Coordinates of C-alpha atoms and ligand atoms in Angstrom, one line a residue:
M1 CA -12.3 72.6 153.9
R2 CA -12.2 76.1 155.2
S3 CA -10.1 78.8 153.8
F4 CA -8.6 81.8 155.6
L5 CA -6.7 84.7 154.4
S6 CA -4.1 85.4 157.0
L7 CA -2.6 88.8 156.5
I8 CA -0.6 89.7 159.5
P9 CA 1.0 93.1 159.1
S10 CA 4.3 93.8 160.7
L11 CA 6.5 96.8 160.3
A12 CA 9.2 94.8 158.6
L13 CA 6.7 93.8 155.9
L14 CA 5.5 97.3 155.1
Q15 CA 7.4 97.7 151.9
S16 CA 6.8 97.5 148.2
A17 CA 6.5 94.1 146.7
F18 CA 9.3 94.5 144.2
A19 CA 13.0 95.4 144.1
A20 CA 13.5 93.3 147.2
T21 CA 16.6 93.4 149.2
A22 CA 18.5 90.4 150.7
E23 CA 16.9 91.2 154.1
Q24 CA 13.4 90.9 152.5
W25 CA 14.3 87.6 150.8
R26 CA 15.6 86.0 154.0
G27 CA 12.1 85.0 155.1
R28 CA 10.9 83.8 151.7
S29 CA 10.5 80.3 150.5
I30 CA 11.2 79.7 146.8
Y31 CA 9.7 77.3 144.2
Q32 CA 11.9 76.8 141.1
V33 CA 10.3 76.4 137.7
I34 CA 11.5 75.6 134.2
I35 CA 9.0 77.6 132.3
D36 CA 8.8 75.1 129.4
R37 CA 7.9 72.3 131.7
Y38 CA 5.6 73.7 134.4
A39 CA 2.2 73.8 132.7
L40 CA 0.6 73.4 129.3
P41 CA -1.9 75.7 127.6
E42 CA -5.5 74.5 127.7
G43 CA -6.2 71.9 125.0
A44 CA -2.6 70.9 124.4
D45 CA -1.8 67.2 124.2
P46 CA -0.4 66.2 127.6
T47 CA 1.3 63.1 126.4
Q48 CA 3.8 64.6 124.1
C49 CA 6.7 65.7 126.3
N50 CA 9.8 63.4 126.5
P51 CA 12.6 65.0 128.4
G52 CA 15.1 62.9 126.4
A53 CA 13.9 64.7 123.2
Q54 CA 15.4 67.9 124.5
T55 CA 12.9 70.2 122.8
W56 CA 10.1 72.5 123.7
C57 CA 7.1 71.1 125.4
G58 CA 4.9 74.2 125.5
G59 CA 5.0 75.9 128.9
T60 CA 4.9 79.7 128.9
W61 CA 4.8 82.6 131.3
N62 CA 1.0 82.6 130.8
T63 CA 0.6 79.0 131.7
L64 CA 2.6 79.5 134.9
R65 CA 0.5 82.5 135.7
A66 CA -2.7 80.5 135.2
N67 CA -1.5 77.8 137.6
L68 CA 0.0 79.7 140.5
D69 CA -2.5 78.3 143.0
Y70 CA -0.7 75.0 143.1
I71 CA 2.5 76.8 144.2
Q72 CA 0.8 79.2 146.6
D73 CA -1.3 76.3 148.1
M74 CA 2.1 74.8 149.1
G75 CA 2.9 78.0 151.0
F76 CA 5.7 79.3 148.8
T77 CA 6.2 83.0 148.8
A78 CA 8.5 83.3 145.8
V79 CA 8.9 81.7 142.4
W80 CA 12.3 81.4 140.5
I81 CA 11.8 81.1 136.8
S82 CA 14.2 79.9 134.1
P83 CA 15.9 82.6 131.9
V84 CA 13.6 85.0 130.0
N85 CA 15.9 86.3 127.3
Q86 CA 16.0 85.3 123.6
N87 CA 17.7 82.0 123.0
Y88 CA 19.2 80.2 120.0
G89 CA 16.5 79.1 117.6
G90 CA 18.4 77.6 114.7
P91 CA 18.7 73.9 113.7
R92 CA 18.8 71.3 116.5
T93 CA 22.2 70.9 118.1
Q94 CA 23.8 67.8 119.4
Y95 CA 22.1 68.6 122.7
G96 CA 18.7 69.4 121.2
D97 CA 16.9 72.7 121.4
A98 CA 17.0 75.7 123.8
Y99 CA 13.9 74.7 125.7
H100 CA 15.6 75.4 129.1
G101 CA 16.4 79.1 128.3
Y102 CA 20.1 79.0 129.1
W103 CA 21.4 79.4 125.5
I104 CA 21.4 83.2 125.1
A105 CA 21.2 84.5 121.5
D106 CA 20.2 88.1 122.3
H107 CA 20.1 89.5 125.8
S108 CA 18.1 92.6 124.6
Q109 CA 15.1 90.5 123.5
L110 CA 12.7 88.3 125.4
N111 CA 12.4 84.7 124.5
D112 CA 9.3 84.5 122.2
H113 CA 8.8 80.8 123.0
F114 CA 7.6 81.8 126.4
G115 CA 5.5 84.8 125.6
T116 CA 5.5 88.6 125.2
A117 CA 6.6 91.5 127.3
N118 CA 3.0 91.9 128.5
D119 CA 2.8 88.2 129.4
L120 CA 5.9 88.5 131.6
K121 CA 4.6 91.7 133.2
A122 CA 1.3 90.0 133.8
L123 CA 3.1 87.1 135.6
S124 CA 5.0 89.6 137.7
D125 CA 1.8 91.5 138.6
E126 CA 0.0 88.3 139.5
L127 CA 2.8 87.1 141.8
H128 CA 2.8 90.5 143.5
A129 CA -1.0 90.5 143.8
R130 CA -0.5 87.3 145.7
G131 CA 2.2 88.8 147.9
M132 CA 4.8 86.6 146.2
Y133 CA 8.2 87.6 144.8
L134 CA 9.5 87.0 141.3
M135 CA 13.1 85.7 140.9
V136 CA 14.5 85.6 137.4
D137 CA 17.4 83.5 136.3
V138 CA 20.0 85.5 134.4
V139 CA 22.8 84.3 132.2
V140 CA 25.5 86.9 131.7
N141 CA 28.7 84.9 131.7
D142 CA 28.2 83.7 128.2
V143 CA 26.1 83.5 125.1
M144 CA 25.5 80.4 122.9
A145 CA 26.9 79.9 119.4
P146 CA 26.0 77.3 116.9
S147 CA 29.6 77.0 115.8
M148 CA 33.1 77.7 116.9
T149 CA 33.2 80.8 114.7
P150 CA 30.3 82.9 116.1
D151 CA 28.8 85.8 114.1
Y152 CA 29.0 88.3 117.0
S153 CA 26.9 90.9 115.1
T154 CA 23.8 89.0 116.1
Y155 CA 24.3 89.4 119.8
M156 CA 23.6 92.3 122.1
F157 CA 27.4 92.8 122.3
K158 CA 28.6 92.8 118.7
D159 CA 32.3 93.5 118.8
P160 CA 34.6 90.4 119.0
S161 CA 36.8 92.3 121.5
Q162 CA 33.8 92.1 124.0
Y163 CA 34.4 88.3 124.2
H164 CA 37.3 86.3 125.6
P165 CA 39.1 84.4 122.9
Y166 CA 38.3 80.6 122.8
C167 CA 40.2 78.4 125.1
V168 CA 39.4 75.1 126.9
I169 CA 38.8 75.4 130.6
D170 CA 41.6 74.1 132.8
W171 CA 39.5 73.2 135.8
G172 CA 41.1 74.3 139.0
N173 CA 42.8 77.3 137.4
T174 CA 40.5 80.1 138.4
T175 CA 41.6 82.5 135.6
S176 CA 40.9 79.8 133.1
E177 CA 37.5 79.0 134.6
Q178 CA 36.7 82.7 134.3
H179 CA 38.1 83.4 130.9
C180 CA 37.7 80.2 128.9
W181 CA 34.5 79.0 127.3
L182 CA 31.9 76.8 129.0
G183 CA 30.1 74.3 126.7
D184 CA 32.1 72.4 124.2
T185 CA 32.8 72.3 120.5
N186 CA 29.2 70.9 119.8
V187 CA 27.5 73.8 121.7
P188 CA 30.1 76.5 122.4
L189 CA 29.2 79.2 124.9
P190 CA 31.4 82.2 124.0
D191 CA 32.5 83.9 127.2
L192 CA 31.7 87.6 127.5
N193 CA 34.7 89.8 128.4
T194 CA 33.3 91.0 131.7
E195 CA 36.4 93.1 132.3
D196 CA 35.7 95.2 129.3
P197 CA 34.1 98.5 130.5
T198 CA 31.6 98.6 127.6
V199 CA 30.4 95.1 128.6
I200 CA 30.2 96.0 132.3
S201 CA 28.2 99.2 131.6
G202 CA 26.1 97.5 128.9
L203 CA 25.1 94.6 131.2
S204 CA 24.5 96.9 134.1
S205 CA 22.1 99.1 132.2
W206 CA 20.5 96.0 130.6
V207 CA 19.8 94.4 134.0
K208 CA 18.6 97.7 135.5
D209 CA 16.1 98.1 132.7
M210 CA 14.9 94.5 132.9
V211 CA 14.4 94.6 136.6
T212 CA 12.5 97.8 136.4
T213 CA 10.4 96.9 133.4
Y214 CA 9.2 93.6 134.8
A215 CA 9.3 94.5 138.5
I216 CA 11.7 91.7 139.2
D217 CA 12.3 91.1 143.0
G218 CA 15.5 89.1 142.8
L219 CA 18.0 87.5 140.5
R220 CA 19.4 83.9 140.3
I221 CA 22.8 84.2 138.6
D222 CA 23.9 81.4 136.4
A223 CA 27.6 80.4 136.4
A224 CA 28.4 83.1 138.9
K225 CA 31.9 81.7 139.7
H226 CA 32.9 82.0 136.0
I227 CA 33.2 85.8 136.3
G228 CA 36.0 87.4 138.1
P229 CA 36.0 89.7 141.2
G230 CA 34.6 93.2 140.9
F231 CA 31.9 92.5 138.3
W232 CA 29.0 91.3 140.4
P233 CA 28.9 94.2 142.9
V234 CA 28.5 96.6 139.9
F235 CA 26.0 94.4 138.2
C236 CA 23.9 93.7 141.2
G237 CA 24.2 97.3 142.4
A238 CA 22.7 98.3 139.1
A239 CA 19.9 95.7 139.4
G240 CA 19.1 96.9 142.9
V241 CA 17.7 93.6 144.0
F242 CA 18.8 90.5 145.9
C243 CA 21.4 88.4 143.9
I244 CA 21.9 84.7 144.6
G245 CA 24.6 83.1 142.5
E246 CA 25.4 79.6 141.3
V247 CA 28.8 78.6 142.6
F248 CA 28.7 75.0 141.5
G249 CA 30.7 72.6 143.6
S250 CA 31.1 71.3 147.2
D251 CA 34.1 73.5 148.1
I252 CA 32.9 75.6 151.0
D253 CA 35.8 78.0 150.9
E254 CA 35.2 78.8 147.3
A255 CA 31.4 79.2 147.9
A256 CA 31.8 81.3 151.0
S257 CA 34.3 83.6 149.3
Y258 CA 31.6 85.1 147.1
Q259 CA 29.6 86.2 150.1
A260 CA 32.6 87.1 152.3
S261 CA 34.0 89.5 149.6
N262 CA 30.6 91.1 149.0
E263 CA 30.6 89.8 145.4
L264 CA 27.1 88.5 145.9
D265 CA 24.4 88.6 148.6
S266 CA 24.1 84.9 148.6
I267 CA 25.0 81.7 146.8
L268 CA 23.1 78.4 146.2
N269 CA 24.2 76.1 149.0
Y270 CA 26.1 73.4 147.2
P271 CA 28.3 72.6 150.2
M272 CA 25.2 71.8 152.3
Y273 CA 23.6 69.9 149.5
T274 CA 26.7 67.7 149.4
A275 CA 26.5 67.2 153.2
L276 CA 22.8 66.4 153.0
T277 CA 23.5 63.7 150.4
D278 CA 26.3 62.3 152.6
A279 CA 24.0 62.2 155.6
F280 CA 20.6 61.2 154.3
A281 CA 20.9 59.4 150.9
I282 CA 20.0 55.7 151.1
P283 CA 22.1 53.8 150.2
G284 CA 24.9 56.1 151.1
T285 CA 27.6 56.9 153.7
L286 CA 24.8 58.0 156.2
N287 CA 27.4 60.3 157.6
S288 CA 25.6 62.9 159.8
S289 CA 29.0 64.4 160.7
S290 CA 29.2 65.8 157.2
I291 CA 26.3 68.1 158.2
T292 CA 27.7 69.1 161.7
D293 CA 31.1 69.7 160.1
T294 CA 29.6 71.9 157.4
L295 CA 27.5 73.8 160.0
A296 CA 30.7 74.3 162.1
Q297 CA 32.3 75.9 159.0
Y298 CA 29.3 78.2 158.4
K299 CA 30.3 80.1 161.6
T300 CA 33.8 81.1 160.4
K301 CA 33.3 81.1 156.6
F302 CA 29.9 82.4 155.6
K303 CA 29.2 86.0 156.1
D304 CA 25.5 85.4 156.4
P305 CA 24.3 81.7 156.4
G306 CA 20.7 82.9 156.8
L307 CA 20.7 84.0 153.1
L308 CA 22.0 80.8 151.6
G309 CA 19.7 79.1 149.1
N310 CA 19.1 75.5 150.4
F311 CA 18.0 72.9 147.9
L312 CA 17.9 69.2 147.2
E313 CA 17.4 69.3 143.5
N314 CA 17.8 71.6 140.5
Q315 CA 18.0 71.6 136.7
D316 CA 21.6 70.4 136.8
L317 CA 21.4 67.6 139.4
P318 CA 19.8 64.2 139.5
R319 CA 16.5 64.2 141.3
W320 CA 17.0 63.2 145.0
A321 CA 14.8 60.1 144.4
N322 CA 17.1 59.0 141.5
F323 CA 19.8 58.1 144.0
S324 CA 17.8 57.7 147.2
T325 CA 14.4 56.1 146.7
D326 CA 13.3 55.8 150.3
P327 CA 10.9 58.8 150.7
Q328 CA 11.8 59.4 154.3
S329 CA 15.4 60.1 153.2
M330 CA 14.1 63.1 151.1
Y331 CA 11.7 64.3 153.8
N332 CA 14.3 64.4 156.5
A333 CA 16.8 66.2 154.2
M334 CA 14.0 68.6 153.2
V335 CA 13.1 69.4 156.8
F336 CA 16.7 70.4 157.4
N337 CA 16.5 72.9 154.5
F338 CA 13.4 74.5 155.9
M339 CA 14.3 74.5 159.6
S340 CA 18.0 75.5 159.6
D341 CA 19.6 78.7 158.4
G342 CA 18.9 79.7 154.8
I343 CA 16.2 80.2 152.3
P344 CA 14.4 76.9 151.3
I345 CA 14.2 76.2 147.6
V346 CA 12.1 73.4 146.1
Y347 CA 12.6 72.5 142.4
Y348 CA 9.3 71.8 140.6
G349 CA 8.5 68.1 140.6
Q350 CA 10.3 67.3 143.8
E351 CA 6.9 67.4 145.5
Q352 CA 5.7 64.8 142.9
G353 CA 8.4 62.3 143.6
F354 CA 10.1 62.8 140.2
T355 CA 13.0 60.4 139.7
G356 CA 14.9 61.6 136.6
N357 CA 18.6 61.5 136.5
A358 CA 20.8 64.5 135.6
D359 CA 20.2 66.8 132.5
P360 CA 18.0 66.3 130.5
W361 CA 16.1 63.7 132.6
N362 CA 15.6 66.0 135.5
R363 CA 13.5 68.5 133.4
E364 CA 10.4 66.3 133.4
P365 CA 7.0 67.9 132.4
L366 CA 5.0 68.6 135.6
W367 CA 1.6 68.0 134.1
P368 CA 1.6 64.2 134.0
S369 CA 1.6 64.4 137.8
K370 CA -1.8 66.1 137.6
Y371 CA -0.5 68.5 140.3
E372 CA -1.6 66.0 142.9
N373 CA -1.7 66.8 146.6
T374 CA 1.0 64.3 147.4
T375 CA 2.4 63.4 150.8
A376 CA 5.5 65.4 149.9
A377 CA 3.4 68.4 148.8
Q378 CA 1.5 68.3 152.1
M379 CA 4.7 68.1 154.0
I380 CA 6.1 71.1 152.1
A381 CA 2.8 73.0 152.8
T382 CA 3.1 72.3 156.5
L383 CA 6.8 73.3 156.6
N384 CA 6.0 76.5 154.7
Q385 CA 3.0 77.3 156.8
F386 CA 5.1 76.9 160.0
R387 CA 8.2 78.8 158.6
N388 CA 6.0 81.6 157.3
F389 CA 4.4 81.7 160.8
L390 CA 7.8 81.9 162.4
V391 CA 8.9 84.6 160.0
L392 CA 5.8 86.7 160.6
N393 CA 5.9 86.3 164.4
A394 CA 6.0 90.0 165.1
T395 CA 8.1 89.8 168.2
G396 CA 10.3 86.8 167.7
D397 CA 13.5 86.8 165.6
W398 CA 13.6 83.2 164.4
L399 CA 15.2 84.2 161.1
H400 CA 18.2 85.8 162.7
S401 CA 18.9 83.1 165.2
D402 CA 21.8 80.7 164.3
V403 CA 21.0 77.0 164.0
Q404 CA 22.7 74.9 166.7
V405 CA 23.4 71.1 166.7
L406 CA 21.9 69.5 169.8
T407 CA 22.8 65.9 169.3
T408 CA 24.3 63.8 166.6
D409 CA 24.8 60.0 166.3
E410 CA 25.0 57.3 163.6
H411 CA 21.2 57.5 163.1
G412 CA 20.9 61.2 162.5
L413 CA 21.0 64.5 164.3
A414 CA 18.9 67.1 166.1
I415 CA 19.2 70.8 165.4
M416 CA 17.7 73.8 167.0
K417 CA 16.9 77.2 165.5
G418 CA 15.1 79.7 167.7
E419 CA 12.6 77.6 169.7
V420 CA 12.3 74.9 167.1
V421 CA 13.9 71.5 167.6
S422 CA 14.2 69.3 164.5
V423 CA 15.1 65.7 164.9
L424 CA 16.3 64.1 161.7
T425 CA 17.2 60.5 160.9
N426 CA 18.7 58.5 158.1
I427 CA 17.2 55.1 159.0
G428 CA 14.5 55.3 156.2
S429 CA 10.9 54.1 156.2
P430 CA 11.1 50.7 157.9
P431 CA 10.4 50.7 161.6
A432 CA 13.5 50.3 163.6
N433 CA 14.2 49.6 167.2
V434 CA 16.2 52.8 167.4
S435 CA 15.8 55.8 169.7
M436 CA 17.5 59.1 170.0
A437 CA 18.0 61.1 173.2
V438 CA 18.1 64.8 172.4
Y439 CA 19.4 67.1 175.1
T440 CA 17.4 70.3 174.8
P441 CA 17.5 73.6 176.8
Y442 CA 13.8 73.1 177.8
T443 CA 12.9 72.3 181.4
G444 CA 11.3 69.0 182.4
S445 CA 7.6 68.5 181.7
T446 CA 7.5 71.0 178.9
P447 CA 4.8 69.8 176.4
M448 CA 6.0 69.8 172.8
T449 CA 4.2 69.2 169.5
D450 CA 5.7 67.7 166.4
I451 CA 4.1 69.9 163.8
L452 CA 4.5 67.2 161.1
S453 CA 2.5 64.5 162.9
C454 CA 0.8 66.7 165.6
R455 CA 2.0 64.1 168.1
Q456 CA 2.8 65.3 171.6
Y457 CA 6.1 64.9 173.4
V458 CA 7.1 65.8 176.9
I459 CA 10.5 66.9 177.9
G460 CA 12.1 64.6 180.5
S461 CA 13.3 65.7 183.9
N462 CA 16.8 66.3 182.5
G463 CA 15.8 68.5 179.5
T464 CA 16.0 65.3 177.5
L465 CA 13.6 64.6 174.6
S466 CA 13.4 60.9 173.7
V467 CA 12.5 60.0 170.1
E468 CA 11.7 56.5 169.0
Y469 CA 11.5 55.2 165.4
T470 CA 9.3 52.2 166.0
L471 CA 6.9 53.6 163.3
G472 CA 9.8 54.3 160.8
G473 CA 12.2 57.2 160.4
Q474 CA 10.0 60.2 160.2
A475 CA 11.5 63.7 160.7
K476 CA 10.1 65.5 163.7
V477 CA 9.8 69.3 164.1
L478 CA 9.0 70.1 167.7
V479 CA 8.1 73.3 169.5
P480 CA 6.6 73.9 172.9
D481 CA 2.8 73.8 172.5
S482 CA 2.4 77.4 173.7
Y483 CA 4.4 78.7 170.7
L484 CA 1.9 77.3 168.2
T485 CA -0.9 79.6 169.2
N486 CA -2.3 81.3 166.1
S487 CA -0.2 79.2 163.8
G488 CA -3.1 77.3 162.4
L489 CA -1.1 74.1 163.0
C490 CA -2.2 71.0 165.0
G491 CA -5.5 72.4 166.0
S492 CA -4.4 75.9 167.1
E493 CA -6.4 78.9 166.0
V494 CA -5.5 81.0 163.0
E495 CA -5.3 84.7 163.5
V496 CA -7.3 86.2 160.7
V497 CA -6.6 89.8 160.1
Q498 CA -8.6 91.2 157.2
Q499 CA -7.4 94.4 155.7
T500 CA -10.3 96.5 154.4
K501 CA -9.8 98.4 151.2
G502 CA -7.7 101.5 151.6
Q503 CA -6.7 100.8 155.2
L504 CA -3.1 100.4 154.3
A505 CA -3.1 102.4 151.1
S506 CA 0.0 104.4 150.5
G507 CA -0.6 106.3 147.3
N508 CA 1.1 104.1 144.6
G509 CA -0.6 100.8 145.4
A510 CA -3.1 99.5 142.9
E511 CA -6.1 98.0 144.6
R512 CA -6.7 94.4 143.8
T513 CA -9.5 92.0 144.5
Y514 CA -8.4 88.6 145.4
A515 CA -10.8 85.7 145.5
M516 CA -9.9 82.8 147.7
A517 CA -10.9 79.2 147.1
G518 CA -13.4 79.4 149.9
G519 CA -15.2 82.3 148.3
L520 CA -13.8 84.9 150.6
V521 CA -13.2 88.1 148.6
L522 CA -10.9 90.7 150.0
S523 CA -9.3 93.9 148.6
F524 CA -6.0 95.1 149.7
S525 CA -3.2 97.3 148.5
I526 CA -0.3 95.6 146.9
S527 CA 2.2 98.3 147.7
V528 CA 2.2 97.4 151.4
L529 CA 1.7 93.7 151.1
G530 CA 4.8 91.9 152.3
L531 CA 3.6 88.4 152.7
L532 CA 0.2 86.9 152.1
G533 CA -0.3 83.6 153.8
S534 CA -3.0 81.4 152.4
I535 CA -3.8 79.0 155.2
V536 CA -6.0 76.1 154.3
M537 CA -7.2 73.9 157.1
Ligands
NAG601 C1 45.7 79.6 134.1 O1 44.9 80.0 133.0 C2 45.3 81.2 132.4 C3 44.3 81.5 131.3 O2 44.0 80.4 130.5 C4 46.7 81.0 131.9 O3 47.1 82.2 131.2 C5 47.6 80.7 133.0 O4 48.9 80.4 132.5 C6 47.1 79.4 133.8 N1 47.9 79.3 135.0 C7 48.5 78.1 135.3 C8 49.2 78.1 136.6 O5 48.4 77.1 134.6
NAG602 C1 32.0 61.8 157.7 O1 32.1 63.2 157.6 C2 33.2 63.8 158.3 C3 33.1 65.3 158.2 O2 33.0 65.7 156.9 C4 34.5 63.2 157.8 O3 35.6 63.8 158.5 C5 34.5 61.7 157.9 O4 35.7 61.2 157.2 C6 33.3 61.1 157.2 N1 33.2 59.7 157.4 C7 33.1 58.8 156.4 C8 33.0 57.4 156.8 O5 33.0 59.2 155.2
NAG603 C1 17.3 57.6 137.4 O1 17.1 58.3 136.2 C2 17.1 57.5 135.0 C3 16.9 58.4 133.8 O2 15.8 59.2 134.0 C4 16.1 56.4 135.1 O3 16.2 55.5 133.9 C5 16.3 55.5 136.3 O4 15.3 54.6 136.4 C6 16.3 56.5 137.5 N1 16.6 55.7 138.7 C7 15.7 55.6 139.7 C8 16.1 54.8 140.9 O5 14.6 56.1 139.6
NAG604 C1 -4.0 68.5 150.6 O1 -4.4 67.5 151.4 C2 -4.4 67.9 152.8 C3 -4.8 66.7 153.7 O2 -6.0 66.1 153.2 C4 -5.4 69.0 153.0 O3 -5.4 69.5 154.3 C5 -5.0 70.1 152.1 O4 -6.0 71.2 152.1 C6 -4.9 69.7 150.6 N1 -4.3 70.7 149.8 C7 -4.9 71.1 148.7 C8 -4.2 72.2 147.9 O5 -5.9 70.6 148.2
NAG605 C1 7.2 84.5 168.8 O1 7.9 85.6 169.5 C2 7.9 85.5 170.9 C3 8.5 86.7 171.5 O2 9.8 86.9 171.1 C4 8.7 84.3 171.3 O3 8.6 84.1 172.7 C5 8.0 83.1 170.7 O4 8.8 81.9 171.0 C6 7.9 83.2 169.2 N1 7.2 82.0 168.7 C7 7.8 81.2 167.8 C8 7.0 80.0 167.4 O5 8.9 81.3 167.4
NAG606 C1 15.1 47.1 171.3 O1 16.4 47.4 171.7 C2 16.6 47.3 173.1 C3 18.0 47.8 173.5 O2 18.9 47.6 172.4 C4 16.3 45.8 173.5 O3 16.4 45.7 174.9 C5 14.9 45.4 173.1 O4 14.7 44.1 173.4 C6 14.7 45.7 171.6 N1 13.3 45.4 171.3 C7 12.9 44.7 170.3 C8 11.4 44.6 170.1 O5 13.7 44.2 169.5
NAG607 C1 21.0 63.9 181.9 O1 21.6 64.5 180.8 C2 23.0 64.2 180.7 C3 23.6 64.9 179.5 O2 23.2 66.3 179.6 C4 23.2 62.7 180.5 O3 24.6 62.4 180.5 C5 22.5 62.0 181.7 O4 22.6 60.6 181.5 C6 21.1 62.4 181.8 N1 20.5 61.8 183.0 C7 19.3 61.1 183.0 C8 18.8 60.6 184.3 O5 18.6 61.1 181.9

């Protein structure tokens, strides 16, 4: 095994590694972590974490920091961590303890289950030293109360007038969704009055301070659709970083409205998640039109599809493999998320084939997997390596090209973004006497490589690419051979650009020494490090 440090400078990347904008996030690839479940401290008993018990298992900011190689080895360039603020710590509720971090007790304090302020800063520093971004999950719609009569004096906002009075959400009534309380009478989530100027200014200065103190690069916003228009632009403006919001639900008009009205930079792509399950889940409707239909709506509805957060799993949804056990089903859907418009997001454990159902079964501890280099992890590493290469390609503009549908039929579809043709199928693992003819804009005889299998394909006289599934329904990601030069994929050379100490220094950058697995030790300036690709061949 040889290790390379590929550090390809490009003007677009010469920027500080924190307070990142939407444009800087566009080319990133995100790994989502529930802090309590990612890694144990040394010496802890690895057998004592049952998701059904809904209690703390022992992960911290330090244990994540100590185990970042696993994430970076898969090629991710950003990590989204579960909320960092102080949570409810009283007697167990009907739904267990606040191990997940979403039950806010005091915004102004850090969650002492996960570490100290210095630990969080150290995590942020370590990510930046690796050229990676830190995304923090923030909960500002609500706090958690152990009863229906909260003692507001214990929260950051202490006046009852700073909360909406209790009411039950009438789903479908937007005002009600935004003013009434999430949770239930077992675990009520009092709703902050985000129209109150003292709440708006309080949350704005709170987030500004937190982003600055911990050098946070982006925010994932919980329950974003439960706050009315006008709040997010002020809040995210104060934060000064990329904001991606949770707008739960498959309604594309509702989702798109948050971006169209400039409420948020981006939203998590629930509409496409729904379409991907329609198209690829086995058993399922196997309806590829659901994807083409959603993509067609992108054009008129989303202001900027390239910023959407594409995912297959998260802390609120069943694992993909819980409803679709054929691994090829997940791989094909995953390739779509990496090779179409949007920022790919992988929820920890997806690469380990976790199969839990919805909350709490989808918050499995990662450590029993032994962080193995699974087939899924290797596929993710290849997809990230390729996407990072496309992003870094100094002269191309892959990120800003719109994905096109080339072909669709009952067995799947072929899409094209920039020069990359992805042929996806829903037939699953068993070999099938099925083929797909994809009409590409390439001229006859163009040699193409599938970066996932490194198999060669040749474009037919008619621009047609013929794909067969006699070995099973593997996804294919094809580019003309010539475009793979310097990608490090399928036998092509890796361009190794070593920055010597000080070469890119720009005053405020701390010099760091970074040791690679292969023993290569390099120094570079973090202030100018946009993206560090660790390419392992
Ligand atoms: C929607 O909910 C709000 C707040 O609860 C309520 O005042 C209003 O009457 C509801 N509208 C309809 C049409 O039910
Ligand atoms: C497949 O999806 C399309 C587009 O969303 C929809 O119009 C059609 O009814 C779906 N077909 C089935 C069988 O569900
Ligand atoms: C789905 O999740 C539940 C709860 O975690 C589990 O009992 C069940 O076996 C899972 N289903 C599959 C197909 O893995
Ligand atoms: C995972 O396995 C692949 C294939 O053997 C190898 O190329 C890669 O380096 C491995 N990754 C890690 C992190 O060990
Ligand atoms: C890299 O950029 C060049 C110039 O725009 C372009 O021709 C080439 O296709 C790009 N490579 C890839 C793999 O996108
Ligand atoms: C595969 O399908 C084609 C066309 O439907 C048919 O001619 C051929 O005999 C099939 N091959 C096998 C091995 O079933
Ligand atoms: C050429 O492509 C067209 C679609 O663009 C298709 O209808 C036709 O059958 C193809 N011809 C051959 C010889 O493959």
